Coordinates of C-alpha atoms in Angstrom, one line a residue:
M1 CA -4.1 -71.0 -155.1
N2 CA -7.9 -70.7 -154.9
P3 CA -9.3 -67.2 -155.7
T4 CA -11.3 -65.9 -152.7
A5 CA -13.5 -62.8 -152.1
V6 CA -14.3 -61.6 -148.6
I7 CA -17.6 -59.7 -148.6
L8 CA -18.0 -57.6 -145.4
V9 CA -21.7 -57.0 -144.7
V10 CA -21.5 -54.7 -141.7
G11 CA -24.0 -55.4 -139.0
L12 CA -25.1 -58.8 -140.2
N13 CA -26.0 -61.4 -137.6
T14 CA -28.1 -64.6 -137.5
S15 CA -31.2 -62.8 -136.4
L16 CA -31.3 -61.0 -139.8
I17 CA -30.8 -64.0 -142.0
G18 CA -34.4 -65.1 -142.7
D19 CA -37.2 -64.5 -145.1
D20 CA -36.1 -60.9 -145.7
C21 CA -32.7 -62.1 -146.7
P22 CA -33.3 -65.0 -149.2
R23 CA -30.0 -64.9 -151.2
L24 CA -27.8 -64.7 -148.1
R25 CA -30.0 -67.4 -146.5
A26 CA -29.5 -69.7 -149.5
F27 CA -25.8 -69.1 -149.5
T28 CA -25.8 -70.0 -145.7
D29 CA -27.9 -73.1 -146.2
K30 CA -25.4 -74.5 -148.7
G31 CA -22.3 -73.7 -146.6
S32 CA -21.4 -73.2 -143.0
L33 CA -21.9 -70.4 -140.5
R34 CA -19.8 -69.5 -137.4
R35 CA -20.5 -66.8 -135.0
L36 CA -17.6 -64.4 -134.5
K37 CA -16.3 -63.0 -131.2
P38 CA -15.2 -59.5 -131.9
V39 CA -12.3 -57.7 -130.1
L40 CA -13.1 -54.8 -127.8
P41 CA -14.1 -52.3 -129.0
A42 CA -16.3 -53.9 -131.6
V43 CA -16.0 -51.0 -134.0
T44 CA -15.1 -50.8 -137.7
C45 CA -11.4 -49.9 -137.7
T46 CA -10.5 -52.1 -134.7
V47 CA -12.3 -55.3 -135.9
Q48 CA -11.2 -55.0 -139.5
S49 CA -7.6 -54.5 -138.4
S50 CA -7.8 -57.7 -136.2
M51 CA -9.3 -59.7 -139.1
L52 CA -6.5 -58.7 -141.5
T53 CA -3.6 -59.0 -139.1
G54 CA -4.7 -61.8 -136.8
L55 CA -3.7 -59.6 -133.8
P56 CA -5.5 -57.9 -130.9
P57 CA -5.6 -54.1 -130.6
S58 CA -2.7 -54.2 -128.1
Q59 CA -0.5 -55.4 -131.0
H60 CA -1.9 -53.8 -134.1
G61 CA -2.6 -50.4 -132.4
I62 CA -6.0 -49.6 -133.8
V63 CA -7.8 -49.1 -130.5
G64 CA -10.9 -47.5 -132.0
N65 CA -12.1 -45.5 -135.0
G66 CA -10.0 -42.7 -133.5
W67 CA -7.9 -41.9 -130.5
Y68 CA -5.9 -39.1 -128.8
N69 CA -2.6 -38.2 -130.3
R70 CA -0.5 -37.4 -127.2
Q71 CA 2.3 -35.8 -129.2
Q72 CA 0.1 -33.5 -131.1
C73 CA -2.5 -33.1 -128.3
E74 CA -5.3 -33.7 -130.8
V75 CA -8.1 -36.2 -131.1
Q76 CA -7.9 -37.8 -134.6
F77 CA -10.7 -39.8 -136.1
W78 CA -11.1 -41.8 -139.3
K79 CA -7.5 -41.7 -140.6
Q80 CA -6.8 -43.8 -143.6
A81 CA -3.0 -44.4 -143.8
N82 CA -2.4 -48.2 -143.7
P83 CA 0.9 -47.9 -141.9
L84 CA -1.1 -46.9 -138.8
V85 CA -2.0 -50.6 -138.6
Q86 CA 1.0 -52.5 -137.0
G87 CA 1.5 -56.1 -138.0
E88 CA 1.6 -58.1 -141.2
K89 CA -1.5 -57.9 -143.3
V90 CA -3.1 -61.0 -144.8
W91 CA -2.2 -60.0 -148.3
D92 CA 1.5 -59.7 -147.4
T93 CA 1.3 -63.2 -145.8
A94 CA -0.3 -64.5 -149.0
R95 CA 2.3 -63.0 -151.2
G96 CA 5.0 -64.5 -148.9
R97 CA 3.5 -68.0 -149.6
D98 CA 3.1 -67.4 -153.3
A99 CA 4.8 -64.5 -155.1
N100 CA 1.9 -64.4 -157.6
A101 CA -0.8 -63.7 -155.0
T102 CA -2.5 -60.3 -155.6
T103 CA -5.1 -58.4 -153.7
L104 CA -7.9 -56.0 -154.6
N105 CA -9.1 -54.0 -151.5
M106 CA -12.4 -52.2 -152.1
F107 CA -13.3 -49.8 -149.2
W108 CA -12.0 -51.7 -146.2
W109 CA -10.6 -49.1 -143.8
F110 CA -7.0 -47.9 -143.7
N111 CA -6.9 -48.4 -147.4
M112 CA -4.4 -45.7 -148.4
Y113 CA -0.7 -46.4 -149.0
S114 CA -0.9 -50.1 -148.3
T115 CA 0.9 -52.9 -150.1
A116 CA -2.3 -54.3 -151.6
D117 CA -2.0 -54.3 -155.4
W118 CA -5.2 -52.4 -156.1
S119 CA -7.3 -50.3 -153.7
V120 CA -10.2 -47.8 -153.6
T121 CA -11.5 -45.9 -150.6
P122 CA -13.7 -42.8 -149.9
R123 CA -11.7 -39.5 -150.1
P124 CA -13.7 -36.3 -150.6
M125 CA -12.2 -33.2 -152.2
Y126 CA -11.8 -30.5 -149.6
K127 CA -11.8 -27.2 -151.3
A128 CA -10.2 -24.0 -149.9
D129 CA -13.7 -22.3 -149.7
G130 CA -14.9 -25.0 -147.3
R131 CA -16.8 -27.2 -149.8
K132 CA -16.6 -31.0 -149.6
L133 CA -17.0 -32.7 -152.9
P134 CA -17.7 -36.4 -153.6
D135 CA -14.7 -38.4 -154.7
C136 CA -12.6 -41.5 -153.9
Y137 CA -9.0 -42.4 -153.8
S138 CA -7.4 -45.3 -155.6
N139 CA -4.1 -47.0 -156.2
P140 CA -3.2 -46.9 -159.0
P141 CA -4.7 -43.5 -159.6
E142 CA -6.1 -44.4 -163.0
L143 CA -8.4 -47.0 -161.3
R144 CA -10.4 -44.2 -159.7
D145 CA -10.8 -42.4 -163.0
E146 CA -11.9 -45.5 -164.8
L147 CA -14.5 -46.5 -162.2
Q148 CA -16.0 -43.0 -162.0
R149 CA -16.1 -42.7 -165.8
K150 CA -18.1 -46.0 -166.0
L151 CA -20.2 -45.7 -162.9
G152 CA -20.5 -42.0 -162.3
Q153 CA -19.0 -40.1 -159.3
F154 CA -18.7 -42.1 -156.1
P155 CA -21.9 -41.2 -154.2
L156 CA -20.2 -39.9 -151.0
F157 CA -23.3 -38.3 -149.6
H158 CA -25.1 -41.7 -149.8
F159 CA -22.1 -43.3 -148.1
W160 CA -22.4 -41.3 -144.9
G161 CA -24.7 -38.6 -143.6
P162 CA -28.5 -38.0 -143.6
G163 CA -28.6 -39.2 -147.2
S164 CA -26.9 -42.5 -146.6
S165 CA -28.6 -45.2 -148.7
I166 CA -28.1 -48.4 -150.7
A167 CA -26.7 -46.3 -153.6
S168 CA -23.2 -46.3 -152.1
S169 CA -23.1 -50.0 -151.4
R170 CA -24.4 -50.7 -154.9
W171 CA -21.7 -48.5 -156.4
I172 CA -19.0 -50.3 -154.4
A173 CA -20.3 -53.7 -155.5
D174 CA -20.4 -52.6 -159.1
A175 CA -17.0 -51.1 -158.9
T176 CA -15.7 -54.3 -157.3
M177 CA -17.0 -56.4 -160.2
L178 CA -15.5 -54.1 -162.8
A179 CA -12.1 -54.0 -161.1
H180 CA -12.0 -57.7 -160.5
A181 CA -12.9 -58.5 -164.1
K182 CA -10.0 -56.4 -165.3
H183 CA -7.3 -57.4 -162.8
N184 CA -8.4 -61.0 -161.7
P185 CA -6.9 -60.8 -158.2
S186 CA -6.3 -63.8 -156.0
L187 CA -7.9 -62.1 -153.0
T188 CA -10.7 -59.5 -153.1
L189 CA -11.9 -57.6 -150.1
V190 CA -15.2 -55.6 -150.4
Y191 CA -16.9 -53.5 -147.7
L192 CA -20.7 -52.9 -147.8
P193 CA -21.9 -50.4 -145.1
H194 CA -25.6 -49.9 -145.9
L195 CA -27.1 -52.2 -143.3
D196 CA -24.9 -50.7 -140.5
Y197 CA -26.2 -47.2 -141.0
A198 CA -29.8 -48.2 -141.2
L199 CA -29.5 -50.3 -138.0
Q200 CA -27.9 -47.4 -136.1
K201 CA -30.5 -44.9 -137.3
F202 CA -33.6 -46.9 -136.8
G203 CA -32.7 -49.8 -134.5
P204 CA -32.7 -53.5 -135.3
V205 CA -36.5 -54.1 -135.2
H206 CA -37.7 -51.1 -137.3
D207 CA -39.4 -51.6 -140.7
E208 CA -36.8 -49.4 -142.3
S209 CA -34.1 -51.7 -141.0
W210 CA -35.8 -54.7 -142.6
K211 CA -36.0 -52.8 -145.8
A212 CA -32.3 -52.2 -145.6
V213 CA -31.8 -56.0 -145.0
R214 CA -33.7 -56.7 -148.3
E215 CA -31.7 -54.0 -150.1
I216 CA -28.3 -55.3 -149.0
D217 CA -29.3 -58.9 -149.7
A218 CA -29.9 -58.1 -153.3
V219 CA -26.4 -56.4 -153.6
V220 CA -24.7 -59.3 -151.8
G221 CA -26.5 -61.8 -153.9
D222 CA -25.3 -60.2 -157.1
L223 CA -21.7 -60.3 -155.8
I224 CA -22.1 -64.0 -154.8
D225 CA -23.4 -64.8 -158.3
Y226 CA -20.6 -62.9 -160.0
F227 CA -17.8 -64.5 -158.0
T228 CA -19.3 -67.9 -158.4
R229 CA -19.4 -67.6 -162.2
K230 CA -15.7 -66.5 -162.0
G231 CA -14.7 -69.5 -160.0
V232 CA -14.0 -67.4 -156.9
Q233 CA -14.9 -68.6 -153.4
P234 CA -17.1 -66.0 -151.6
L235 CA -16.7 -65.5 -147.8
I236 CA -19.3 -63.4 -145.9
V237 CA -18.2 -61.7 -142.7
S238 CA -19.5 -59.0 -140.4
E239 CA -17.7 -56.9 -137.8
Y240 CA -20.2 -56.6 -135.0
G241 CA -23.9 -56.9 -134.0
I242 CA -26.0 -53.8 -133.5
E243 CA -28.2 -53.6 -130.4
E244 CA -31.2 -51.4 -129.6
V245 CA -30.3 -48.3 -127.6
D246 CA -32.5 -45.6 -126.0
D247 CA -30.0 -42.9 -125.1
S248 CA -26.4 -41.9 -124.7
V249 CA -24.1 -41.3 -121.7
H250 CA -22.7 -37.8 -121.9
I251 CA -19.4 -38.8 -120.3
N252 CA -17.5 -35.6 -121.2
R253 CA -20.2 -33.5 -119.5
I254 CA -19.7 -35.5 -116.4
L255 CA -15.9 -34.9 -116.5
R256 CA -16.5 -31.2 -117.2
E257 CA -18.9 -30.8 -114.3
A258 CA -16.3 -32.4 -112.1
G259 CA -13.8 -29.7 -113.2
L260 CA -11.6 -32.1 -115.1
L261 CA -12.4 -31.2 -118.8
K262 CA -11.4 -27.8 -120.1
V263 CA -12.8 -25.8 -123.0
R264 CA -11.7 -22.7 -124.8
V265 CA -14.2 -20.2 -126.3
E266 CA -14.0 -19.0 -129.9
D267 CA -16.5 -16.6 -131.2
G268 CA -18.8 -17.4 -128.4
L269 CA -18.7 -21.2 -129.0
E270 CA -16.9 -23.8 -127.0
L271 CA -14.1 -26.1 -128.2
L272 CA -12.7 -29.1 -126.3
D273 CA -9.2 -28.1 -125.1
A274 CA -7.8 -31.6 -124.8
G275 CA -4.2 -30.7 -124.0
A276 CA -5.3 -28.5 -121.1
S277 CA -7.8 -30.9 -119.6
D278 CA -7.1 -33.1 -116.6
A279 CA -9.4 -35.8 -118.1
F280 CA -11.6 -36.1 -121.2
A281 CA -13.1 -39.0 -123.1
V282 CA -12.9 -40.0 -126.8
A283 CA -16.3 -41.5 -127.3
D284 CA -16.7 -44.3 -129.9
H285 CA -20.1 -45.9 -130.0
Q286 CA -20.4 -48.0 -126.8
V287 CA -16.7 -47.6 -125.8
A288 CA -14.8 -44.5 -124.6
H289 CA -11.1 -44.0 -124.0
V290 CA -10.5 -41.6 -121.1
Y291 CA -7.2 -39.8 -121.2
V292 CA -5.9 -38.4 -117.9
S293 CA -3.7 -35.3 -117.9
A294 CA -0.2 -36.5 -117.0
A295 CA -0.5 -39.1 -119.7
C296 CA -2.1 -36.8 -122.3
G297 CA 1.0 -35.3 -123.8
L298 CA 4.5 -34.0 -123.3
A299 CA 5.9 -31.3 -121.1
A300 CA 6.0 -27.8 -122.3
D301 CA 9.6 -28.2 -123.5
G302 CA 8.7 -31.3 -125.5
K303 CA 10.9 -33.5 -123.4
G304 CA 9.5 -36.3 -121.2
D305 CA 6.1 -37.1 -119.8
R306 CA 4.0 -34.6 -117.9
R307 CA 4.4 -36.9 -115.0
Q308 CA 7.4 -34.8 -114.2
E309 CA 4.9 -32.1 -113.2
T310 CA 2.7 -34.2 -111.0
G311 CA 4.8 -37.2 -110.0
D312 CA 3.7 -40.8 -110.5
S313 CA 1.8 -40.9 -107.2
G314 CA -0.2 -37.8 -108.3
Q315 CA -0.9 -39.3 -111.6
Q316 CA -2.2 -42.5 -110.1
S317 CA -4.3 -40.6 -107.6
L318 CA -5.9 -38.6 -110.5
V319 CA -6.6 -41.8 -112.5
Q320 CA -8.2 -43.3 -109.5
R321 CA -10.4 -40.3 -108.9
V322 CA -11.5 -40.3 -112.6
A323 CA -12.1 -44.0 -112.4
E324 CA -14.3 -43.7 -109.3
L325 CA -16.3 -40.9 -111.0
C326 CA -16.8 -43.0 -114.1
R327 CA -17.9 -46.0 -112.1
A328 CA -20.5 -43.9 -110.4
T329 CA -21.9 -42.7 -113.7
L330 CA -25.3 -44.2 -114.7
G331 CA -24.9 -46.1 -118.0
V332 CA -21.2 -47.1 -117.5
E333 CA -20.9 -50.8 -117.1
Q334 CA -17.1 -51.3 -117.0
V335 CA -14.1 -49.1 -116.2
L336 CA -10.9 -50.8 -117.4
G337 CA -7.6 -49.7 -116.0
R338 CA -4.3 -50.7 -117.5
E339 CA -4.3 -54.2 -115.9
E340 CA -7.8 -55.0 -117.1
Q341 CA -6.9 -53.7 -120.6
R342 CA -3.9 -55.9 -120.7
A343 CA -6.0 -58.9 -119.8
I344 CA -8.3 -58.5 -122.8
G345 CA -5.7 -57.2 -125.4
I346 CA -6.4 -53.5 -125.7
D347 CA -3.5 -52.2 -123.7
H348 CA -1.6 -50.0 -126.2
E349 CA 0.1 -46.6 -126.0
R350 CA -2.8 -45.1 -128.0
S351 CA -5.4 -46.4 -125.5
G352 CA -6.9 -44.2 -122.8
D353 CA -5.7 -44.6 -119.2
L354 CA -9.2 -45.9 -118.7
V355 CA -11.4 -47.6 -121.2
L356 CA -15.2 -47.4 -120.5
V357 CA -17.8 -49.8 -121.8
S358 CA -21.4 -48.7 -121.7
A359 CA -24.3 -50.7 -120.2
P360 CA -26.6 -52.5 -122.6
G361 CA -28.9 -50.1 -124.4
K362 CA -26.6 -47.1 -124.0
W363 CA -23.8 -45.5 -126.0
F364 CA -21.3 -42.7 -125.4
S365 CA -21.7 -39.2 -126.9
Y366 CA -18.7 -36.9 -127.4
D367 CA -20.8 -33.9 -126.2
Y368 CA -18.9 -31.7 -123.8
W369 CA -20.9 -28.4 -123.8
L370 CA -23.5 -27.8 -121.1
D371 CA -25.6 -25.4 -123.2
D372 CA -26.6 -26.2 -126.8
A373 CA -26.3 -22.6 -127.7
R374 CA -22.6 -22.9 -126.9
A375 CA -22.0 -26.0 -129.0
P376 CA -19.3 -25.7 -131.7
D377 CA -20.5 -24.9 -135.2
F378 CA -19.4 -28.3 -136.5
A379 CA -21.7 -30.1 -134.1
R380 CA -24.6 -29.4 -136.4
T381 CA -22.8 -30.5 -139.5
V382 CA -21.4 -33.7 -141.0
D383 CA -17.7 -33.3 -140.0
I384 CA -16.2 -36.7 -139.1
H385 CA -12.6 -35.4 -138.7
R386 CA -13.2 -32.3 -136.6
K387 CA -15.4 -33.8 -134.0
P388 CA -13.5 -35.3 -131.0
G389 CA -15.5 -38.5 -131.1
Y390 CA -17.9 -40.5 -133.2
D391 CA -21.3 -38.9 -133.9
P392 CA -24.2 -41.1 -135.2
L393 CA -26.4 -38.0 -135.2
E394 CA -24.8 -37.2 -138.6
L395 CA -27.3 -39.8 -140.0
F396 CA -30.2 -37.5 -139.2
I397 CA -31.6 -34.2 -140.3
D398 CA -32.8 -32.2 -137.3
P399 CA -36.6 -32.7 -137.0
K400 CA -36.9 -29.2 -135.6
I401 CA -36.1 -27.9 -139.1
R402 CA -39.5 -27.5 -140.8
L403 CA -38.4 -27.4 -144.4
P404 CA -34.9 -29.0 -144.6
K405 CA -34.8 -29.3 -148.4
L406 CA -35.6 -25.5 -148.6
K407 CA -32.8 -24.8 -146.1
I408 CA -30.3 -27.0 -148.1
A409 CA -31.3 -25.2 -151.3
W410 CA -30.8 -21.8 -149.7
R411 CA -27.4 -22.8 -148.4
L412 CA -26.3 -23.9 -151.8
V413 CA -27.6 -20.7 -153.4
Q414 CA -25.5 -18.7 -150.8
R415 CA -22.4 -20.8 -151.8
K416 CA -22.8 -20.7 -155.5
L417 CA -24.3 -17.3 -156.3
V418 CA -23.5 -15.1 -153.3
K419 CA -20.1 -16.7 -152.9
Q420 CA -20.8 -16.7 -149.2
W421 CA -19.5 -19.5 -147.0
A422 CA -22.6 -21.1 -145.3
L423 CA -22.7 -24.1 -143.0
L424 CA -25.0 -27.0 -143.9
D425 CA -26.1 -27.0 -140.3
L426 CA -28.8 -29.7 -140.4
I427 CA -27.6 -32.2 -137.8
P428 CA -29.6 -32.5 -134.5
L429 CA -28.1 -32.5 -131.0
E430 CA -30.8 -34.8 -129.5
T431 CA -29.0 -38.1 -128.8
K432 CA -32.2 -40.0 -128.1
L433 CA -32.8 -40.1 -131.8
V434 CA -30.2 -42.8 -132.2
R435 CA -31.8 -46.3 -132.0
G436 CA -28.9 -48.7 -132.6
S437 CA -25.3 -48.9 -131.5
H438 CA -22.3 -51.3 -131.1
G439 CA -18.9 -51.7 -129.5
R440 CA -19.8 -54.0 -126.6
I441 CA -18.7 -57.7 -127.0
D442 CA -21.0 -59.3 -124.5
Q443 CA -24.1 -59.9 -126.6
P444 CA -26.7 -62.7 -127.0
P445 CA -25.7 -65.3 -129.7
E446 CA -28.3 -64.1 -132.2
M447 CA -26.8 -60.6 -132.1
M448 CA -23.2 -61.6 -132.7
P449 CA -21.4 -61.1 -136.1
V450 CA -20.9 -64.0 -138.4
L451 CA -18.6 -65.7 -140.8
I452 CA -20.3 -67.7 -143.7
S453 CA -18.3 -69.9 -145.9
P454 CA -19.1 -72.3 -148.8
N455 CA -16.7 -74.7 -147.1
S456 CA -16.9 -76.4 -143.7
I457 CA -15.2 -74.5 -140.9
E458 CA -14.1 -76.8 -138.1
G459 CA -15.3 -76.1 -134.5
D460 CA -18.5 -75.3 -132.7
D461 CA -17.5 -72.5 -130.4
D462 CA -17.7 -68.8 -131.3
L463 CA -14.7 -68.0 -133.5
P464 CA -12.5 -65.1 -132.4
C465 CA -12.4 -62.5 -135.1
I466 CA -8.6 -62.6 -135.1
K467 CA -9.0 -66.1 -136.7
V468 CA -10.7 -64.7 -139.8
R469 CA -7.2 -64.1 -141.2
D470 CA -6.5 -67.9 -140.9
V471 CA -9.8 -68.8 -142.6
I472 CA -9.0 -66.4 -145.5
L473 CA -5.5 -68.0 -145.9
D474 CA -7.1 -71.5 -145.7
H475 CA -9.5 -70.7 -148.5
L476 CA -6.7 -69.3 -150.6
F477 CA -4.2 -72.1 -150.1
G478 CA -6.3 -75.0 -148.9
A479 CA -6.8 -75.9 -145.2

């Protein structure tokens, strides 16, 4: 067995591997590079799951970073339990070939309660008074304690949010080297998110993005050097390419104005009432799942589908009406019904009745309110679990706030001294601030994700990302 490390550099593509990326370029020049064809949607949870299982979303069930739970009538985002991913994971396949095969998984998603031997993943402490404290979760539990004792607390607020920076990717890389040195696994998986967030925030051609390229190159270079000294084969992969965008498509506002989306009012603010809506969208970068009412949940008695109330013909008529509305919406390029979903491998019970793909240069917001004064309180905070969709605006501090550091300091004083619950309401609502997005799979070659290996990888065509699993196994056991 040949020890192998898979380093996931999110957002990396061939257009970025140049003078600003000397260590990755040197590694590429000595080995081989293949462009990857991601599955739809090209988002973190879906692509990672396809890489690790070798299956399309229709089989592993991870249809996005989140989806609508029809039984609970709730949108659920960024869950972490590995059993949500259906299908055999690559480390289980490796263990089946050689009982001595072991795996260290550092921060790839769905990293809780898996069968990997060692794992670490972000997991804040959520206190009863509303505070969110930096922390991580590990199996076994003592690994978390050991890493934080040696490296300091996991820098959660540098991992995601307005303060995201190279510090979190550096911590993950250092933690990976410590854990690897102690446990010597056969397979190591490590996730480095820094470049992803910079490209979303600033776009792929901004000076700050090139600064992020240089920063992540240094971290990846240190990992390559470490693994090479240890006799471990490094593989570099990325999940998707990030393209320039100029604005979002407010698909939920379109559905609301058509009388299809319902809200409920709490304390003067509006909350999406998914279970009561005829149609709503779960927005996820450049893809959105649209759920239509008769397929959204169960009947009031909990038995059977709500088609009993409308009939199959009524359900189909409503789906067609929603599809026509979406096709007429500026910025929507594709509207995929069940047959079209089946053809590309995203037809799963968790998928929407319709799957929308944005036009180039656009992305989907989750926004459903028509007046910013009625937006829910969590809209202006970093709250990845409460929002019914992905929100890249969490990377920004609202430019309308004149002295943001002073506001943060005052909020902390309120919390610590006055013992008063106070929102860190710093996040803007202006979607034009976002300059990069992903999710589409029809991209020019230079924007596509990559697989870089020290070994030759046969073939000249773009490699489907579901084949990454086979490449990993080939490196472990020999082609």
